PDB file of N, CA and C in Angstrom:
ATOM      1  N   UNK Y 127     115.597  97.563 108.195  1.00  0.00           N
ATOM      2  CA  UNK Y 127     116.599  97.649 107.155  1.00  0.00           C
ATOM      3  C   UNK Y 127     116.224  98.804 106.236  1.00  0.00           C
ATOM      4  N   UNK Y 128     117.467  99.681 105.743  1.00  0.00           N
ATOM      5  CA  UNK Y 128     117.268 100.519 104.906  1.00  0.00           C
ATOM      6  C   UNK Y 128     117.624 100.804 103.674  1.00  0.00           C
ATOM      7  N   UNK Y 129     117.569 101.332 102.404  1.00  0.00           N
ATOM      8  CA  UNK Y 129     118.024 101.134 101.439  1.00  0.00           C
ATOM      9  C   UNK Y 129     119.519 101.467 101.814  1.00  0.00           C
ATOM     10  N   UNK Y 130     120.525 102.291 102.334  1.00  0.00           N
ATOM     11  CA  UNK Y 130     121.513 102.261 102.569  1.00  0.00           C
ATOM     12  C   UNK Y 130     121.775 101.004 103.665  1.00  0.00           C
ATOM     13  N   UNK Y 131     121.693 100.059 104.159  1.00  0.00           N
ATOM     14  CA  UNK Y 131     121.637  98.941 104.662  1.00  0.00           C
ATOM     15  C   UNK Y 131     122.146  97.882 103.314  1.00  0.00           C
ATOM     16  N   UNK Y 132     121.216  97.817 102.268  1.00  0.00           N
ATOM     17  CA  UNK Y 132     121.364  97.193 101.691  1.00  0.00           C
ATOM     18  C   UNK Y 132     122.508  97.700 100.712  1.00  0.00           C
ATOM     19  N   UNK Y 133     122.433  98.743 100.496  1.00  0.00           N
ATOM     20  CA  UNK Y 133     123.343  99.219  99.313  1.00  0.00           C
ATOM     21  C   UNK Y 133     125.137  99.104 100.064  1.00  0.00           C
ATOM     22  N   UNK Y 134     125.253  99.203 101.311  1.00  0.00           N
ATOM     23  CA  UNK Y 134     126.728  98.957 102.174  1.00  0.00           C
ATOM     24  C   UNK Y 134     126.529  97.375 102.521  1.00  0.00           C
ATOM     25  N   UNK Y 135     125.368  96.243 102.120  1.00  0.00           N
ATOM     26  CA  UNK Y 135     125.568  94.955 101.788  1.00  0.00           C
ATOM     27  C   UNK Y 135     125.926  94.316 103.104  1.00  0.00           C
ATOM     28  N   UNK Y 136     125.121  94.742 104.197  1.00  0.00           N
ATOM     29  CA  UNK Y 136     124.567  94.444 105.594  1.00  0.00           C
ATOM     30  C   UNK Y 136     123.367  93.096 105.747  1.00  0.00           C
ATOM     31  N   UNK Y 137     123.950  92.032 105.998  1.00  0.00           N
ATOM     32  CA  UNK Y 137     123.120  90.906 105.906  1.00  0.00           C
ATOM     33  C   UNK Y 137     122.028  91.486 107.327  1.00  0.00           C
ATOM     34  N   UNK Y 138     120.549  90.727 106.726  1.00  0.00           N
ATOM     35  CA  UNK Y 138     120.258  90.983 108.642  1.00  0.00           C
ATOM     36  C   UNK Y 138     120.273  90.098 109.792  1.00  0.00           C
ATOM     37  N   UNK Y 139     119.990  90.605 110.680  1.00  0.00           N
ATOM     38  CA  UNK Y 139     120.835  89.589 111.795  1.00  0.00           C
ATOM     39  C   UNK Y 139     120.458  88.484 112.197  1.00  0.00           C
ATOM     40  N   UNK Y 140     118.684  88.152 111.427  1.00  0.00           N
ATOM     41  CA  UNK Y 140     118.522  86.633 112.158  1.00  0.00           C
ATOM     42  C   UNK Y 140     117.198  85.969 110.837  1.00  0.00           C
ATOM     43  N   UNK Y 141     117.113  85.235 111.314  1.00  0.00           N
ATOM     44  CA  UNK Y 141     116.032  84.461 110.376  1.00  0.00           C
ATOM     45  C   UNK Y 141     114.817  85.330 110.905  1.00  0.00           C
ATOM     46  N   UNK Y 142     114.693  85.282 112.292  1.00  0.00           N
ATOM     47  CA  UNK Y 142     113.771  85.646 112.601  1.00  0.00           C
ATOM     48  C   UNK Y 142     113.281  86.952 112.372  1.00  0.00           C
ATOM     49  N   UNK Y 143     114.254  88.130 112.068  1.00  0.00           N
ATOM     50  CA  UNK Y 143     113.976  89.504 111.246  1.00  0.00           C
ATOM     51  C   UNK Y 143     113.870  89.162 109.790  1.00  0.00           C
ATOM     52  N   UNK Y 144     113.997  87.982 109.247  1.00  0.00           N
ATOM     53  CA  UNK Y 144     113.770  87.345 107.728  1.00  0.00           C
ATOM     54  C   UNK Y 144     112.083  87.438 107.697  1.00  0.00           C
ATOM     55  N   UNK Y 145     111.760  86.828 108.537  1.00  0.00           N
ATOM     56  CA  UNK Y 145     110.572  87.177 108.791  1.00  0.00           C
ATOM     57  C   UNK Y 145     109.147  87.876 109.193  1.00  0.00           C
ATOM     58  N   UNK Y 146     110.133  88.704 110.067  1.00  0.00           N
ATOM     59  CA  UNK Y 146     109.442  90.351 109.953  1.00  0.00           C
ATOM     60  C   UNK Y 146     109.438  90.840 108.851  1.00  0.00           C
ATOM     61  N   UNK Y 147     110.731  91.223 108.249  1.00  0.00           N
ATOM     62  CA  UNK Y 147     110.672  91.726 106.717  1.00  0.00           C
ATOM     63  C   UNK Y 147     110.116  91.703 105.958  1.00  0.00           C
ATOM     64  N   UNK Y 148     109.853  90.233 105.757  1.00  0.00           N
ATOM     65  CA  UNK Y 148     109.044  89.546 104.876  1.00  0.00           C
ATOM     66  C   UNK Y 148     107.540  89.747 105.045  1.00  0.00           C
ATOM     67  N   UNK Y 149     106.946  89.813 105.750  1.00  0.00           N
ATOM     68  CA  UNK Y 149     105.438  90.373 106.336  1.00  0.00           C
ATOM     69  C   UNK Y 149     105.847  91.889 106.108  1.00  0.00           C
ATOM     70  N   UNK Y 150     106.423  92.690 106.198  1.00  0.00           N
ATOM     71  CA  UNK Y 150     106.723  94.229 106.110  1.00  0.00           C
ATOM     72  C   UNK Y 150     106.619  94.081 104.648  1.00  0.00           C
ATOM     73  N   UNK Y 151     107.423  93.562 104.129  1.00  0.00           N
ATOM     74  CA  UNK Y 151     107.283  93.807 102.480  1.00  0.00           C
ATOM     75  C   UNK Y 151     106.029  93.649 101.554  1.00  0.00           C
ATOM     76  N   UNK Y 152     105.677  92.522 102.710  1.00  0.00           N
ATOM     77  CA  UNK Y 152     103.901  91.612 101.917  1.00  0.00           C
ATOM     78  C   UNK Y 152     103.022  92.804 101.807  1.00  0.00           C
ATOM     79  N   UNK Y 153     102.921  93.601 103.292  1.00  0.00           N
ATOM     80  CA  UNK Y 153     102.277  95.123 103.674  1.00  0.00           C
ATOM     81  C   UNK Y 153     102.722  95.857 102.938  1.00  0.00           C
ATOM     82  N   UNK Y 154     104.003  96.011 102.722  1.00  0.00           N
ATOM     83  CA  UNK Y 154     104.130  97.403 102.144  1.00  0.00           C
ATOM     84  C   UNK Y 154     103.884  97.094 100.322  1.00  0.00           C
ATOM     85  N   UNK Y 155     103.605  96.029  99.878  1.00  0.00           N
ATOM     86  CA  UNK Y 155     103.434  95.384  98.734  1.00  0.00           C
ATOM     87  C   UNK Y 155     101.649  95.646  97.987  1.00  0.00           C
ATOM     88  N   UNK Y 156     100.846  95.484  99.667  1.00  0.00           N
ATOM     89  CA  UNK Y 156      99.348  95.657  99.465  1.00  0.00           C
ATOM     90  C   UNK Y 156      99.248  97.061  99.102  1.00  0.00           C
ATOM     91  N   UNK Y 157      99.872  97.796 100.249  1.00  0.00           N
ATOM     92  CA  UNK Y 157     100.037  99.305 100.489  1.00  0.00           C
ATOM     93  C   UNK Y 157      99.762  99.842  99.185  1.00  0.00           C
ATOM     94  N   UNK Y 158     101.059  99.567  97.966  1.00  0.00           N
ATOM     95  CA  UNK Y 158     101.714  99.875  97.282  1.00  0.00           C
ATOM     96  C   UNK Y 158     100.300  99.641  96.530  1.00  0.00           C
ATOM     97  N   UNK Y 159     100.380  98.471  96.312  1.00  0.00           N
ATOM     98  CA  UNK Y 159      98.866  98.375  95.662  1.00  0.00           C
ATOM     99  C   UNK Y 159      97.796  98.907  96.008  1.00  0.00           C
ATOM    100  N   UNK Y 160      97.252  99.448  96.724  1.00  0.00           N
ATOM    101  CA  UNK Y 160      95.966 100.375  96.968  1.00  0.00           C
ATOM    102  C   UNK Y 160      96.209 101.349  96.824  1.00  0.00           C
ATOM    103  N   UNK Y 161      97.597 101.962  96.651  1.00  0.00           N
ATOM    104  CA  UNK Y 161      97.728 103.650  96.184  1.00  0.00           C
ATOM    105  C   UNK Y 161      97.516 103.521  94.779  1.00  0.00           C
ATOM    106  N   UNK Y 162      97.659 102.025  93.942  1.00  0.00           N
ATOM    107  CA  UNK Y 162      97.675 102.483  92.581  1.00  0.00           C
ATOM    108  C   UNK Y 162      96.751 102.452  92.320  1.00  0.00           C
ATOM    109  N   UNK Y 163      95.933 101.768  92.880  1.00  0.00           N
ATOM    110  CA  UNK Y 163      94.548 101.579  92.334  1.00  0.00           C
ATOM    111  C   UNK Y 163      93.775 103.106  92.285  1.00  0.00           C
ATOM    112  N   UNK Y 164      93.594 103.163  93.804  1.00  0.00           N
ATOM    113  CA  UNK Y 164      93.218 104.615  93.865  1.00  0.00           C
ATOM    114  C   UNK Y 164      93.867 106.001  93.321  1.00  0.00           C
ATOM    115  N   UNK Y 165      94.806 105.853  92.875  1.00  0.00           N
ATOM    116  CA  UNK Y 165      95.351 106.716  91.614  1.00  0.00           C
ATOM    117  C   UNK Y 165      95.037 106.872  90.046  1.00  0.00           C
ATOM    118  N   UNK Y 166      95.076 105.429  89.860  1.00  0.00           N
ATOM    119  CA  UNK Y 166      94.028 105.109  88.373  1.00  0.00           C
ATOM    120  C   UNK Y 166      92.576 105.487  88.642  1.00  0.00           C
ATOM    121  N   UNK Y 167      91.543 105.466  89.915  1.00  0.00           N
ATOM    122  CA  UNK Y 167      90.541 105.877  90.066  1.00  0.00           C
ATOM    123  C   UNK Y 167      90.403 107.095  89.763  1.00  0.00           C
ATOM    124  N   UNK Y 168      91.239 107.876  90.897  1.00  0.00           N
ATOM    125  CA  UNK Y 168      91.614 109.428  90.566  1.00  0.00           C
ATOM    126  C   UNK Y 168      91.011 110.404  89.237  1.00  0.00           C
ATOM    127  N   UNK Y 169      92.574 109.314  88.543  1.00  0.00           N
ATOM    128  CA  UNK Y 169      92.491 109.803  87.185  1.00  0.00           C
ATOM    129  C   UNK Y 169      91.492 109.753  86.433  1.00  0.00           C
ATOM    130  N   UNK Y 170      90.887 108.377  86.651  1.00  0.00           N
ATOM    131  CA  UNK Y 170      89.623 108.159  85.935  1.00  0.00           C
ATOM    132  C   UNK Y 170      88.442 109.032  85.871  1.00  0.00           C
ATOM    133  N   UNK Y 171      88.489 109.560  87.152  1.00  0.00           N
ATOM    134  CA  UNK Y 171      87.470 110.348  87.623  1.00  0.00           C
ATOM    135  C   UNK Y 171      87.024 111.895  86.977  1.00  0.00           C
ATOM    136  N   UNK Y 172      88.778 111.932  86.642  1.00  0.00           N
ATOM    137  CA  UNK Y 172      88.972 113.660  86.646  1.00  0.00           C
ATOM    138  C   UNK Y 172      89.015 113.388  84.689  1.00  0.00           C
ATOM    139  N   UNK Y 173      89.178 112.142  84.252  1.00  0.00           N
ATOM    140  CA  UNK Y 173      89.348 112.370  82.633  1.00  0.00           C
ATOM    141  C   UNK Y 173      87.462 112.312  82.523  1.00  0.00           C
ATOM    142  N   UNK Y 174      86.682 111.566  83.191  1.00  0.00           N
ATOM    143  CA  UNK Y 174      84.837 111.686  83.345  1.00  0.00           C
ATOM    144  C   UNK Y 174      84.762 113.085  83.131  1.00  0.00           C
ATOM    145  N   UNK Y 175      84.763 113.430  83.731  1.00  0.00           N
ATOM    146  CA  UNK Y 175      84.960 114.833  84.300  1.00  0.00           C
ATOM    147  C   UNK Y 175      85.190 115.885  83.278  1.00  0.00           C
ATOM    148  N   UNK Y 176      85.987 115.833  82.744  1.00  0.00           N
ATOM    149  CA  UNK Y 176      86.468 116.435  81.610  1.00  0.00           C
ATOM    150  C   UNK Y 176      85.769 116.373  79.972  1.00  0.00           C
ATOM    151  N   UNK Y 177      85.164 115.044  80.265  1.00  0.00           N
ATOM    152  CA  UNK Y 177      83.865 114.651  78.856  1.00  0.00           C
ATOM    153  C   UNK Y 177      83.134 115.892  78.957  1.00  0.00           C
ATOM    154  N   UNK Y 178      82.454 115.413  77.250  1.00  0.00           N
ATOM    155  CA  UNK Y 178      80.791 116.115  77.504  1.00  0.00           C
ATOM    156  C   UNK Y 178      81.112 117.186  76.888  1.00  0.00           C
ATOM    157  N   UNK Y 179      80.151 118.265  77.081  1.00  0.00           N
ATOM    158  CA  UNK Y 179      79.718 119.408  76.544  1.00  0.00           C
ATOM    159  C   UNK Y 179      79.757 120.578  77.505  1.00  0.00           C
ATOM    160  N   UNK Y 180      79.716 121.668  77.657  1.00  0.00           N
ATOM    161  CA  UNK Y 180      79.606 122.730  78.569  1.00  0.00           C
ATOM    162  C   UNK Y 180      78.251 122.999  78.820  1.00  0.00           C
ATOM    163  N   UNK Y 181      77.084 122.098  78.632  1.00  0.00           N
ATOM    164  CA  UNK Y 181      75.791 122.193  78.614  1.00  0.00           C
ATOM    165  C   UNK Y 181      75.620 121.134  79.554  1.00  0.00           C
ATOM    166  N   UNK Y 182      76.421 120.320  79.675  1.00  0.00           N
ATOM    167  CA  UNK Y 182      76.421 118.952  80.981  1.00  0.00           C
ATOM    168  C   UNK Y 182      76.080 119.334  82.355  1.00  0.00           C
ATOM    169  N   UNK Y 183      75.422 118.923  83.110  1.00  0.00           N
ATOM    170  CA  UNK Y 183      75.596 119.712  84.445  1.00  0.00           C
ATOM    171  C   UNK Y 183      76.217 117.860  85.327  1.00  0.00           C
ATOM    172  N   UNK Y 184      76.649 118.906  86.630  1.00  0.00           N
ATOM    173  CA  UNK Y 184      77.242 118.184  87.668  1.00  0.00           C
ATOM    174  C   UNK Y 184      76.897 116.881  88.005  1.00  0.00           C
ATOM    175  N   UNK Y 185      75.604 116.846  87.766  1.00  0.00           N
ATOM    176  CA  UNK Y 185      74.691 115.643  88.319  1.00  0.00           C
ATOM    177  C   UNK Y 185      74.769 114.631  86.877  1.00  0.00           C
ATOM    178  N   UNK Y 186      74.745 114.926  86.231  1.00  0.00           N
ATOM    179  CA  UNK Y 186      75.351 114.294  85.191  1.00  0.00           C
ATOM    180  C   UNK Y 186      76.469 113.399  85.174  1.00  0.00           C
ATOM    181  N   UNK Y 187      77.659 114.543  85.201  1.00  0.00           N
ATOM    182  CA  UNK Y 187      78.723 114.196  84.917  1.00  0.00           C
ATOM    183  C   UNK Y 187      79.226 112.758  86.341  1.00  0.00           C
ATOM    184  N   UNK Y 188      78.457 113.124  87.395  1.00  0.00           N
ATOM    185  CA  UNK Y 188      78.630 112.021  88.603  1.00  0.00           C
ATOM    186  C   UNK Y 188      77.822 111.343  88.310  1.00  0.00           C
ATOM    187  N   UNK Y 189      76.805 110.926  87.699  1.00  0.00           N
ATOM    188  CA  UNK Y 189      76.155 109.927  87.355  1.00  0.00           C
ATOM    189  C   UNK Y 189      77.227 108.767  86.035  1.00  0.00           C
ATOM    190  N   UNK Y 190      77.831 109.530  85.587  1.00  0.00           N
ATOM    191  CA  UNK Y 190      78.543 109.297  84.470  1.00  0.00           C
ATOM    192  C   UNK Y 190      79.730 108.291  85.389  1.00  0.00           C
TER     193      UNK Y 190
END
């Protein structure tokens, strides 16, 4: 099913694709969640990063 599926209001065709879906969504739900996480990491990483002094060295700042 696709967002134009849903938006032209296309029931789907069985219980039993109720249930694929439904496991597709659970996945694409985790998915969704491990990109954010690792995006807030990201960020986190690169605002570390950005601390400090210009006297900081590398090994530092990754210890940090």
């Amino acid at each position: 099913m696709s967002f134009q599926d849903l938006e032209a209001g296309r029931p789907l065709a069985s219980s039993r694709r109720e249930l694929i879906n439904g496991k597709q969504d659970a996945t694409q739900a985790v998915a969704s969640g491990i990109f954010q996480i690792n995006t807030a990491v990201s960020t986190f990483q690169r605002l570390v990063n950005t601390l400090g002094t210009p006297k900081d060295t590398p090994e530092l700042r990754e210890k940090l």
